[in-house]
Coordinates of C-alpha atoms in Angstrom, one line a residue:
Chain D
M25 CA -79.9 62.6 -21.6
L26 CA -83.1 60.8 -21.0
L27 CA -83.8 60.0 -17.4
K28 CA -86.5 57.5 -16.8
S29 CA -87.8 57.2 -13.3
K30 CA -89.3 53.9 -12.3
Q31 CA -93.0 54.1 -11.9
S32 CA -95.0 51.8 -9.6
Y33 CA -96.9 50.4 -12.6
D34 CA -93.8 49.5 -14.5
L35 CA -93.2 45.8 -14.7
T36 CA -89.8 44.2 -14.5
E37 CA -88.6 41.5 -16.8
A38 CA -89.0 39.0 -13.9
A39 CA -92.7 39.8 -13.6
V40 CA -93.4 38.7 -17.1
T41 CA -95.3 35.5 -17.2
D42 CA -93.3 32.8 -19.0
E43 CA -94.8 32.3 -22.4
A44 CA -95.3 28.6 -21.8
V45 CA -97.1 29.3 -18.6
F46 CA -99.2 32.0 -20.3
Y47 CA -100.3 29.8 -23.1
N48 CA -100.9 26.9 -20.7
R49 CA -102.7 29.0 -18.0
R50 CA -106.1 27.5 -18.8
R51 CA -104.7 24.0 -18.5
L52 CA -102.8 24.8 -15.4
L53 CA -106.0 26.0 -13.8
Q54 CA -107.8 22.9 -14.9
Q55 CA -105.1 20.7 -13.6
M56 CA -105.2 22.4 -10.2
G57 CA -108.9 22.1 -10.0
F58 CA -109.3 18.7 -11.3
L59 CA -106.3 16.9 -9.9
G60 CA -108.3 15.6 -7.0
A61 CA -111.1 14.3 -9.2
G62 CA -108.6 13.0 -11.8
S63 CA -106.7 10.9 -9.4
L64 CA -110.0 9.0 -8.7
L65 CA -110.4 8.1 -12.3
A66 CA -107.7 5.6 -12.2
S67 CA -109.8 2.4 -12.4
S68 CA -111.7 1.4 -15.4
A69 CA -114.5 -1.1 -15.4
S70 CA -115.6 -1.0 -18.9
A71 CA -114.3 -4.5 -19.6
G72 CA -116.5 -6.9 -21.4
L73 CA -117.2 -10.3 -19.8
L74 CA -115.2 -12.0 -22.6
D75 CA -112.1 -9.9 -21.9
F76 CA -110.2 -12.9 -20.6
F77 CA -109.8 -13.9 -24.2
S78 CA -107.7 -10.7 -24.8
S79 CA -104.9 -9.0 -23.1
G80 CA -106.2 -9.3 -19.5
D81 CA -105.1 -7.0 -16.8
K82 CA -103.4 -3.7 -17.2
P83 CA -99.6 -3.9 -17.2
A84 CA -98.0 -2.8 -13.9
G85 CA -95.0 -1.5 -15.9
P86 CA -93.8 2.1 -16.0
Q87 CA -95.9 4.9 -17.4
F88 CA -94.8 6.4 -20.7
Q89 CA -93.0 9.6 -20.0
Q90 CA -94.3 12.7 -21.8
A91 CA -92.2 15.9 -22.0
P92 CA -93.6 19.4 -21.8
L93 CA -93.7 21.4 -25.1
T94 CA -93.9 25.2 -25.6
S95 CA -96.0 26.4 -28.5
I96 CA -97.5 29.6 -29.8
R97 CA -101.3 30.0 -30.1
S98 CA -103.0 29.4 -33.4
P99 CA -105.8 31.5 -34.8
Y100 CA -107.3 28.2 -36.1
S101 CA -108.3 27.1 -32.6
T102 CA -111.9 26.7 -31.6
A103 CA -113.1 28.3 -28.3
E104 CA -115.4 25.3 -27.6
T105 CA -115.1 23.5 -24.3
M106 CA -112.1 21.2 -24.3
T107 CA -112.4 17.5 -23.6
A108 CA -110.7 16.5 -20.4
E109 CA -107.2 15.2 -20.9
S110 CA -108.0 11.9 -19.2
K111 CA -110.8 11.2 -21.7
A112 CA -108.8 12.2 -24.8
T113 CA -105.9 10.0 -23.7
G114 CA -108.0 7.2 -22.2
H115 CA -110.5 6.6 -25.0
N116 CA -108.7 5.7 -28.2
N117 CA -109.2 3.8 -31.4
F118 CA -105.7 2.4 -32.1
Y119 CA -106.2 -1.2 -33.1
E120 CA -102.5 -1.8 -33.1
F121 CA -102.8 -1.9 -29.3
G122 CA -106.2 -3.6 -29.1
L123 CA -109.8 -3.2 -30.0
G124 CA -111.2 -1.8 -26.8
K125 CA -111.2 1.9 -26.3
D126 CA -109.1 1.6 -23.2
D127 CA -106.8 -1.0 -24.6
P128 CA -104.4 1.4 -26.3
K129 CA -103.7 3.2 -23.0
A130 CA -103.3 -0.1 -21.2
N131 CA -101.1 -1.8 -23.8
A132 CA -98.9 1.0 -25.2
Q133 CA -97.1 2.4 -22.2
G134 CA -93.9 0.7 -23.0
F135 CA -93.9 1.9 -26.6
K136 CA -90.5 3.2 -27.8
V137 CA -90.6 6.5 -29.7
N138 CA -86.9 7.5 -29.5
P139 CA -85.1 6.6 -31.8
W140 CA -87.7 7.2 -34.5
Q141 CA -87.3 7.6 -38.2
L142 CA -89.8 9.4 -40.4
T143 CA -89.1 9.4 -44.2
V144 CA -90.6 11.7 -46.7
S145 CA -90.1 10.1 -50.1
G146 CA -91.6 9.4 -53.6
A147 CA -92.3 12.2 -56.0
V148 CA -90.1 14.8 -54.3
N149 CA -86.9 16.6 -55.2
K150 CA -85.5 16.4 -51.7
P151 CA -86.4 13.2 -49.8
L152 CA -86.2 13.7 -46.0
Q153 CA -85.2 11.5 -43.2
L154 CA -86.3 12.9 -39.8
D155 CA -85.0 11.5 -36.6
Y156 CA -86.9 11.9 -33.3
D157 CA -85.4 15.4 -32.5
A158 CA -86.0 16.6 -36.0
L159 CA -89.8 16.0 -35.6
F160 CA -89.8 18.9 -33.1
A161 CA -87.6 21.3 -35.1
P162 CA -90.3 23.4 -36.8
E163 CA -92.0 26.2 -34.8
L164 CA -94.7 24.5 -32.7
E165 CA -98.2 25.9 -32.4
E166 CA -101.2 24.8 -30.4
R167 CA -104.4 24.1 -32.3
I168 CA -107.6 23.3 -30.5
Y169 CA -109.5 21.3 -33.0
R170 CA -112.8 19.4 -33.0
L171 CA -112.3 15.7 -33.6
R172 CA -115.2 13.8 -35.1
C173 CA -115.0 10.0 -35.0
V174 CA -116.9 8.0 -37.7
E175 CA -118.5 6.3 -34.7
A176 CA -120.6 9.5 -34.0
W177 CA -118.7 10.7 -31.0
S178 CA -116.5 13.8 -30.9
M179 CA -114.0 15.6 -28.7
V180 CA -112.2 19.0 -28.6
I181 CA -108.5 18.5 -28.4
P182 CA -105.5 20.9 -28.1
W183 CA -102.9 19.5 -30.5
V184 CA -99.3 20.8 -30.6
G185 CA -97.4 20.6 -33.9
Y186 CA -97.1 22.3 -37.3
P187 CA -98.9 22.3 -40.7
L188 CA -98.0 19.2 -42.8
A189 CA -97.3 21.7 -45.6
T190 CA -94.2 22.9 -43.7
L191 CA -92.7 19.4 -44.0
L192 CA -93.9 18.8 -47.6
R193 CA -92.5 22.1 -48.8
Q194 CA -89.1 21.2 -47.5
A195 CA -89.3 18.0 -49.5
E196 CA -90.3 19.9 -52.7
P197 CA -93.0 17.7 -54.3
T198 CA -92.5 17.3 -58.0
S199 CA -95.2 17.8 -60.6
A200 CA -95.9 14.1 -60.6
A201 CA -97.1 14.2 -57.0
R202 CA -100.9 14.2 -56.8
Y203 CA -101.6 12.2 -53.6
V204 CA -99.8 11.7 -50.3
A205 CA -99.7 8.2 -48.6
F206 CA -99.0 7.8 -44.9
Q207 CA -97.9 4.7 -43.1
T208 CA -97.9 3.7 -39.4
L209 CA -94.9 1.9 -37.9
H210 CA -95.1 -1.9 -38.4
D211 CA -93.6 -3.6 -35.4
P212 CA -95.7 -6.5 -34.1
A213 CA -93.4 -7.0 -31.2
Q214 CA -94.4 -3.6 -29.8
M215 CA -97.9 -3.4 -31.4
P216 CA -99.6 -6.7 -30.4
G217 CA -102.6 -6.0 -32.6
Q218 CA -100.5 -6.3 -35.7
G219 CA -99.4 -9.8 -35.0
N220 CA -102.7 -11.2 -33.6
R221 CA -106.0 -10.8 -35.4
F222 CA -107.9 -11.3 -32.1
L223 CA -106.3 -8.2 -30.7
G224 CA -106.0 -6.3 -33.9
G225 CA -109.4 -6.7 -35.4
G226 CA -108.2 -8.4 -38.6
I227 CA -107.6 -5.2 -40.5
R228 CA -104.6 -5.1 -42.8
Y229 CA -101.4 -3.8 -41.3
P230 CA -99.4 -1.6 -41.5
Y231 CA -102.2 1.0 -41.4
I232 CA -102.1 3.2 -44.5
E233 CA -103.9 6.5 -45.0
G234 CA -103.9 9.0 -47.8
L235 CA -104.8 12.5 -48.9
R236 CA -105.0 14.4 -52.1
L237 CA -102.0 16.7 -52.4
D238 CA -104.2 19.8 -52.2
E239 CA -105.8 18.4 -49.0
A240 CA -102.3 17.6 -47.6
M241 CA -101.1 21.2 -48.4
H242 CA -104.1 22.8 -46.8
P243 CA -103.1 25.0 -43.8
L244 CA -105.6 23.2 -41.5
T245 CA -103.9 19.8 -42.2
F246 CA -101.7 19.4 -39.1
L247 CA -98.8 17.2 -38.1
A248 CA -99.1 16.8 -34.3
V249 CA -96.2 15.9 -32.1
G250 CA -97.9 16.9 -28.8
V251 CA -101.3 17.2 -27.1
Y252 CA -102.3 19.1 -23.9
G253 CA -99.0 20.9 -23.9
K254 CA -96.9 17.7 -23.8
T255 CA -95.4 15.3 -26.2
L256 CA -98.0 12.7 -27.5
P257 CA -98.7 9.7 -25.4
P258 CA -98.4 6.4 -27.4
Q259 CA -102.2 5.8 -27.4
N260 CA -102.7 9.1 -29.2
G261 CA -100.1 8.3 -31.9
A262 CA -96.6 9.2 -30.5
P263 CA -94.3 10.5 -31.6
V264 CA -96.0 12.0 -34.7
R265 CA -99.5 11.8 -36.1
L266 CA -101.7 13.5 -38.7
V267 CA -104.7 15.6 -37.7
V268 CA -107.2 16.4 -40.5
P269 CA -110.0 18.2 -38.6
W270 CA -112.6 18.2 -41.3
K271 CA -112.4 14.4 -41.9
Y272 CA -113.5 11.5 -39.7
G273 CA -110.9 10.5 -37.1
F274 CA -109.6 7.4 -38.8
K275 CA -108.0 9.6 -41.5
S276 CA -105.7 11.1 -38.8
I277 CA -103.1 8.3 -38.9
K278 CA -100.9 7.7 -35.9
S279 CA -97.2 6.9 -35.2
I280 CA -96.2 7.7 -38.8
V281 CA -92.9 6.4 -40.2
G282 CA -93.5 7.0 -43.9
I283 CA -94.9 9.9 -46.0
K284 CA -94.8 9.2 -49.7
L285 CA -95.9 11.5 -52.5
V286 CA -97.5 9.4 -55.2
E287 CA -99.3 9.8 -58.5
R288 CA -102.3 7.6 -57.8
E289 CA -104.8 7.5 -55.0
P290 CA -103.4 5.1 -52.4
A291 CA -105.4 2.1 -51.1
T292 CA -106.2 3.0 -47.5
T293 CA -106.8 0.6 -44.6
W294 CA -110.4 1.1 -43.6
N295 CA -111.4 1.5 -47.2
I296 CA -109.9 -1.9 -48.0
S297 CA -111.6 -3.4 -45.0
A298 CA -115.1 -2.1 -45.7
P299 CA -115.3 0.0 -48.9
N300 CA -119.1 0.5 -48.6
E301 CA -118.6 2.0 -45.1
Y302 CA -115.4 4.0 -45.2
G303 CA -114.5 6.1 -48.3
F304 CA -111.2 7.5 -49.3
Y305 CA -112.3 11.1 -48.7
A306 CA -114.2 10.5 -45.4
N307 CA -115.2 14.1 -45.1
V308 CA -117.4 14.7 -42.1
N309 CA -120.9 15.0 -43.7
P310 CA -124.1 14.9 -41.7
Q311 CA -126.1 14.2 -44.9
V312 CA -124.3 11.0 -45.8
D313 CA -125.0 8.3 -43.2
H314 CA -122.8 5.4 -42.3
P315 CA -124.7 2.3 -43.6
R316 CA -125.2 1.2 -40.0
W317 CA -125.8 4.5 -38.2
S318 CA -126.8 8.1 -38.7
Q319 CA -124.0 10.7 -39.0
A320 CA -126.5 13.6 -38.6
S321 CA -125.5 14.2 -34.9
E322 CA -122.7 13.3 -32.6
R323 CA -122.2 12.8 -28.9
R324 CA -119.6 15.4 -27.6
I325 CA -117.4 13.9 -25.0
T326 CA -116.1 16.6 -22.6
R327 CA -115.9 15.6 -19.0
G328 CA -117.9 13.8 -16.4
G329 CA -119.8 10.5 -16.1
L330 CA -123.0 9.2 -17.5
G331 CA -125.5 11.8 -18.6
S332 CA -122.9 14.6 -19.0
D333 CA -122.4 14.3 -22.8
E334 CA -124.5 16.4 -25.1
R335 CA -125.8 15.2 -28.4
I336 CA -125.2 18.0 -30.9
P337 CA -125.8 18.3 -34.6
T338 CA -122.9 17.4 -36.8
Q339 CA -121.6 20.2 -39.0
M340 CA -120.6 19.8 -42.6
F341 CA -116.9 19.3 -42.8
N342 CA -117.0 19.3 -39.0
G343 CA -117.5 23.0 -39.0
Y344 CA -114.4 23.8 -41.2
G345 CA -116.4 24.2 -44.4
E346 CA -115.5 27.8 -44.9
A347 CA -111.9 26.8 -45.1
V348 CA -112.1 23.6 -47.0
A349 CA -115.4 23.4 -49.1
D350 CA -113.6 24.8 -52.1
L351 CA -111.4 21.7 -52.3
Y352 CA -114.5 19.7 -53.3
A353 CA -116.3 22.2 -55.6
G354 CA -118.3 20.3 -58.1
M355 CA -117.8 16.9 -56.5
N356 CA -120.7 14.6 -55.6
L357 CA -119.9 14.0 -52.0
R358 CA -122.4 11.2 -51.8
K359 CA -120.4 9.3 -54.3
Y360 CA -117.0 10.4 -53.0
F361 CA -117.9 9.9 -49.3
Chain H
M2 CA -122.0 -50.9 2.4
P3 CA -124.6 -48.9 0.5
V4 CA -123.6 -47.4 -2.8
P5 CA -123.2 -43.6 -2.2
K6 CA -126.0 -41.8 -4.0
T7 CA -125.6 -38.5 -5.8
R8 CA -126.8 -35.8 -3.5
V9 CA -130.0 -34.4 -4.7
M10 CA -130.6 -30.6 -4.5
S11 CA -133.0 -29.7 -1.8
D12 CA -135.4 -26.8 -1.7
R13 CA -132.8 -25.0 0.5
H14 CA -130.2 -25.4 -2.1
V15 CA -132.5 -23.9 -4.7
L16 CA -133.2 -21.0 -2.4
L17 CA -129.5 -20.4 -1.9
L18 CA -128.8 -20.6 -5.6
K19 CA -131.6 -18.1 -6.2
L20 CA -130.2 -15.7 -3.6
L21 CA -126.8 -16.0 -5.2
I22 CA -128.3 -15.2 -8.7
H23 CA -130.1 -12.1 -7.2
G24 CA -126.9 -11.0 -5.5
L25 CA -124.6 -11.3 -8.5
C26 CA -127.0 -9.9 -11.1
L27 CA -128.0 -6.9 -8.9
F28 CA -124.4 -6.3 -7.7
F29 CA -123.0 -6.1 -11.3
L30 CA -125.9 -4.0 -12.6
L31 CA -125.8 -1.5 -9.7
R32 CA -122.0 -1.4 -9.8
V33 CA -121.8 -0.4 -13.4
Y34 CA -124.3 2.4 -12.9
Y35 CA -122.4 3.6 -9.9
L36 CA -119.1 3.6 -11.8
G37 CA -120.8 5.3 -14.8
F38 CA -122.3 8.1 -12.9
S39 CA -119.1 8.7 -10.9
D40 CA -117.1 8.8 -14.2
Q41 CA -115.0 5.7 -13.5
L42 CA -116.0 3.8 -16.7
G43 CA -113.1 5.0 -18.9
G44 CA -113.2 7.7 -21.5
D45 CA -116.7 7.0 -22.8
P46 CA -119.0 5.7 -20.0
V47 CA -121.9 5.7 -22.4
K48 CA -120.4 3.2 -24.8
A49 CA -119.1 1.1 -21.8
I50 CA -122.5 0.8 -20.1
I51 CA -124.3 0.0 -23.3
H52 CA -121.8 -2.7 -24.1
F53 CA -121.8 -4.1 -20.5
T54 CA -125.6 -4.4 -20.2
G55 CA -125.8 -5.8 -23.8
I56 CA -123.2 -8.5 -23.3
G57 CA -124.6 -9.2 -19.8
A58 CA -128.1 -9.8 -21.2
L59 CA -126.6 -12.3 -23.8
N60 CA -124.6 -14.1 -21.0
L61 CA -127.8 -14.4 -19.0
L62 CA -129.8 -15.6 -22.0
L63 CA -127.2 -18.4 -22.6
L64 CA -127.2 -19.3 -18.9
T65 CA -131.0 -19.5 -19.0
L66 CA -130.8 -21.8 -22.0
A67 CA -128.1 -23.9 -20.3
V68 CA -130.4 -24.7 -17.3
T69 CA -132.5 -27.4 -18.9
P70 CA -129.6 -29.5 -20.4
L71 CA -127.6 -29.0 -17.2
S72 CA -130.5 -30.3 -15.0
R73 CA -131.0 -33.3 -17.3
W74 CA -127.3 -34.3 -17.4
S75 CA -126.8 -33.8 -13.6
H76 CA -130.2 -35.4 -12.8
Q77 CA -131.0 -32.4 -10.7
G78 CA -134.6 -31.8 -11.5
R79 CA -134.9 -28.9 -9.1
L80 CA -132.3 -26.9 -11.0
V81 CA -135.0 -25.8 -13.5
R82 CA -136.5 -23.7 -10.8
V83 CA -133.8 -21.0 -11.3
R84 CA -134.6 -20.8 -15.0
R85 CA -137.3 -18.2 -14.7
L86 CA -135.2 -16.0 -12.5
L87 CA -132.3 -16.1 -14.9
G88 CA -134.6 -15.3 -17.8
L89 CA -136.1 -12.4 -15.9
Y90 CA -132.6 -11.0 -15.2
C91 CA -131.7 -11.4 -18.8
F92 CA -134.8 -9.3 -19.6
T93 CA -133.7 -6.7 -17.0
Y94 CA -130.3 -6.4 -18.5
A95 CA -131.7 -6.2 -22.0
A96 CA -134.2 -3.5 -20.9
A97 CA -131.3 -1.6 -19.3
H98 CA -129.3 -2.0 -22.5
L99 CA -132.2 -0.4 -24.5
V100 CA -132.8 2.3 -22.0
N101 CA -129.1 3.2 -21.9
F102 CA -129.1 3.5 -25.7
L103 CA -132.1 5.7 -25.8
T104 CA -131.2 7.8 -22.8
F105 CA -127.4 8.3 -22.8
D106 CA -126.6 7.8 -26.5
L107 CA -129.6 9.1 -28.5
Q108 CA -130.7 11.3 -25.6
F109 CA -134.4 11.1 -26.6
N110 CA -133.8 12.8 -29.9
W111 CA -137.1 11.3 -31.3
P112 CA -136.5 11.9 -35.0
L113 CA -133.1 10.2 -34.6
I114 CA -134.6 7.4 -32.5
A115 CA -137.3 6.8 -35.2
E116 CA -134.6 6.8 -37.9
E117 CA -132.3 4.4 -36.0
L118 CA -135.1 2.0 -35.1
T119 CA -136.4 1.7 -38.6
E120 CA -133.3 2.1 -40.9
R121 CA -130.5 0.4 -39.0
P122 CA -130.7 -3.4 -39.6
Y123 CA -128.8 -4.4 -36.4
I124 CA -130.9 -2.2 -34.3
V125 CA -134.1 -3.5 -35.8
V126 CA -132.9 -7.0 -35.1
G127 CA -132.0 -6.1 -31.5
L128 CA -135.4 -4.6 -31.0
C129 CA -137.2 -7.7 -32.4
A130 CA -135.2 -9.8 -29.9
F131 CA -136.2 -7.4 -27.1
I132 CA -139.9 -7.6 -28.0
I133 CA -139.7 -11.4 -27.8
L134 CA -138.0 -11.1 -24.4
L135 CA -140.6 -8.7 -23.2
L136 CA -143.4 -11.0 -24.2
L137 CA -141.7 -13.9 -22.4
A138 CA -141.1 -11.8 -19.3
I139 CA -144.7 -10.8 -19.1
T140 CA -146.1 -14.3 -19.6
S141 CA -143.8 -15.7 -16.9
I142 CA -146.1 -14.3 -14.3
P143 CA -147.6 -17.5 -12.7
P144 CA -151.3 -16.7 -13.3
L145 CA -150.5 -16.1 -17.0
V146 CA -148.5 -19.3 -17.2
R147 CA -151.6 -21.2 -16.0
A148 CA -154.0 -19.3 -18.2
L149 CA -151.9 -19.9 -21.3
G150 CA -151.6 -23.7 -20.7
R151 CA -150.0 -25.6 -23.5
R152 CA -149.7 -22.4 -25.6
W153 CA -147.2 -21.1 -23.0
K154 CA -144.7 -23.7 -24.1
L155 CA -145.1 -22.7 -27.7
L156 CA -144.7 -19.0 -26.9
H157 CA -141.6 -19.7 -24.8
S158 CA -139.9 -21.7 -27.5
W159 CA -139.5 -18.3 -29.2
I160 CA -136.5 -17.9 -26.9
Y161 CA -134.6 -19.9 -29.6
I162 CA -135.5 -17.2 -32.2
A163 CA -134.6 -14.5 -29.7
V164 CA -131.1 -15.8 -29.0
L165 CA -130.3 -16.2 -32.7
L166 CA -131.5 -12.6 -33.3
V167 CA -129.3 -11.4 -30.4
C168 CA -126.2 -13.2 -32.0
L169 CA -127.0 -11.5 -35.3
H170 CA -127.4 -8.1 -33.6
F171 CA -124.1 -8.5 -31.9
T172 CA -122.2 -9.7 -35.0
W173 CA -123.7 -6.8 -37.1
S174 CA -122.8 -4.2 -34.5
V175 CA -119.0 -4.8 -34.4
K176 CA -116.8 -2.7 -36.6
A177 CA -114.2 -5.2 -37.8
D178 CA -113.4 -8.4 -35.9
I179 CA -116.3 -10.8 -35.4
T180 CA -114.4 -13.4 -33.3
E181 CA -116.2 -12.6 -30.1
P182 CA -119.7 -12.8 -31.6
M183 CA -118.7 -16.0 -33.4
I184 CA -117.7 -17.6 -30.0
Y185 CA -121.1 -16.6 -28.7
L186 CA -122.8 -18.0 -31.8
A187 CA -121.0 -21.3 -31.3
I188 CA -122.1 -21.6 -27.7
T189 CA -125.6 -20.8 -28.8
L190 CA -125.6 -23.5 -31.4
V191 CA -124.3 -26.0 -28.9
L192 CA -127.2 -25.1 -26.6
L193 CA -129.7 -25.3 -29.4
A194 CA -128.3 -28.7 -30.4
T195 CA -129.2 -30.1 -27.0
R196 CA -132.8 -29.5 -27.9
G197 CA -132.6 -31.5 -31.1
R198 CA -136.0 -33.2 -30.5
Q199 CA -137.8 -30.0 -29.9
L200 CA -136.3 -28.3 -32.8
R201 CA -137.1 -31.1 -35.2
R202 CA -140.7 -30.5 -34.5
P203 CA -140.5 -26.8 -34.3
F204 CA -143.4 -24.7 -33.3
S205 CA -146.0 -27.2 -34.3
W206 CA -149.3 -26.0 -32.9
P207 CA -150.2 -28.2 -30.0
G208 CA -153.4 -30.0 -30.9

């Protein structure tokens, strides 16, 4: 009979840090340290003097409720300094909720995400219909990715979700599937920009994005259902969005209702709007400038006020070249920008 | 009973109006820097302050251009005395706009600055407008006004070119929707239309 005497260094089950707390420890520390400063960030005065033409004051309605998510850590995460949550959730391009960077947060708080329906259809053997809860069914992992906007600013954001390939494999693409098209919810009643070109910038709605099938199946291509350890807030694309870290941010479509596997390259929103400025591929590439500005460097938004951002050189494929450059072997990336 | 006459602006009224202009222009400019440095300008304070000072400069430019027709229509000749002050604040906001862009956005990355200033059309256009505003600001110093004599008026009619360049700079800089720049352009054209006579004989060298 084996007798085990309890040693002073033995840990009991109760002493084990909850996994969620363990993986969130850095964030918990940040929240404790920055809560005081964060609560001072409430007001925003970035309004233009013509803002009385648009939505006006921030609604006094209730805040969107985010639920905590548990996730495992991913080896694909970067160790770079993360962007403050208030910045990543307060500075968004989501024209469905207005053109200003602070409009989405101001106008999207009443957005309904449950019930939700995401369909995976087209050239697949098993079309899928996922309701809100099904979006969270696969094992969730946290991936801290660099996000490079085509406007030459960048952030480092901890997404929670799973590889898009997980979902696509369940649907079993047929041999006819060569591209994947994504579509954002079309609901002008909830998304004022879709019904009013003054608010929505006059781009074509619903927003459509697309990837080649091999890009979509790449392990870095991520379907995010959360951010900063919680479900996504509406301004970041609740309840489910795409994250393609080696492409400019506009490829990472938000609030997706449809994923369709197709034979031909789908027409995508920004490419339709300005084909000479926004290509289908939109791979981050410091050598190919936007016609109106340089893409050789970027302003990294982390935390703090004026003067705290650093301008850093932009990396080819946003630093994910080792993993994705093979996808584009032999392609002229100046032509297929 | 005598017919009530329109009240004419006194020197005191002009002084009060000037103080009001100083107060408002300085308050908004200092406030936006305070909010920016204390991280209360939203997610990206750099973009916010560049936009604020740029649109502020354009608003002040249009106000400057509105002074002459306003004084004519209201028969308040003294009103034109605030024109120079508004013009100088327009220049101040424009200078802040340029300095913000170079300091906070491009961060004195000289190769990048050289590239942006030469290759980006909307930035070149903006810079041209700024150079005109700079010349007008320098030559608004009273001794220079006197020294330039009739040529001063010619030089200062370049403000019409500057405002059109600024409208083009604004239109070119937006990503998709050009409604707001078009509203500004419409206001600009109305203000230019009030100067029909001057614009019909444009920039003829005074002989």
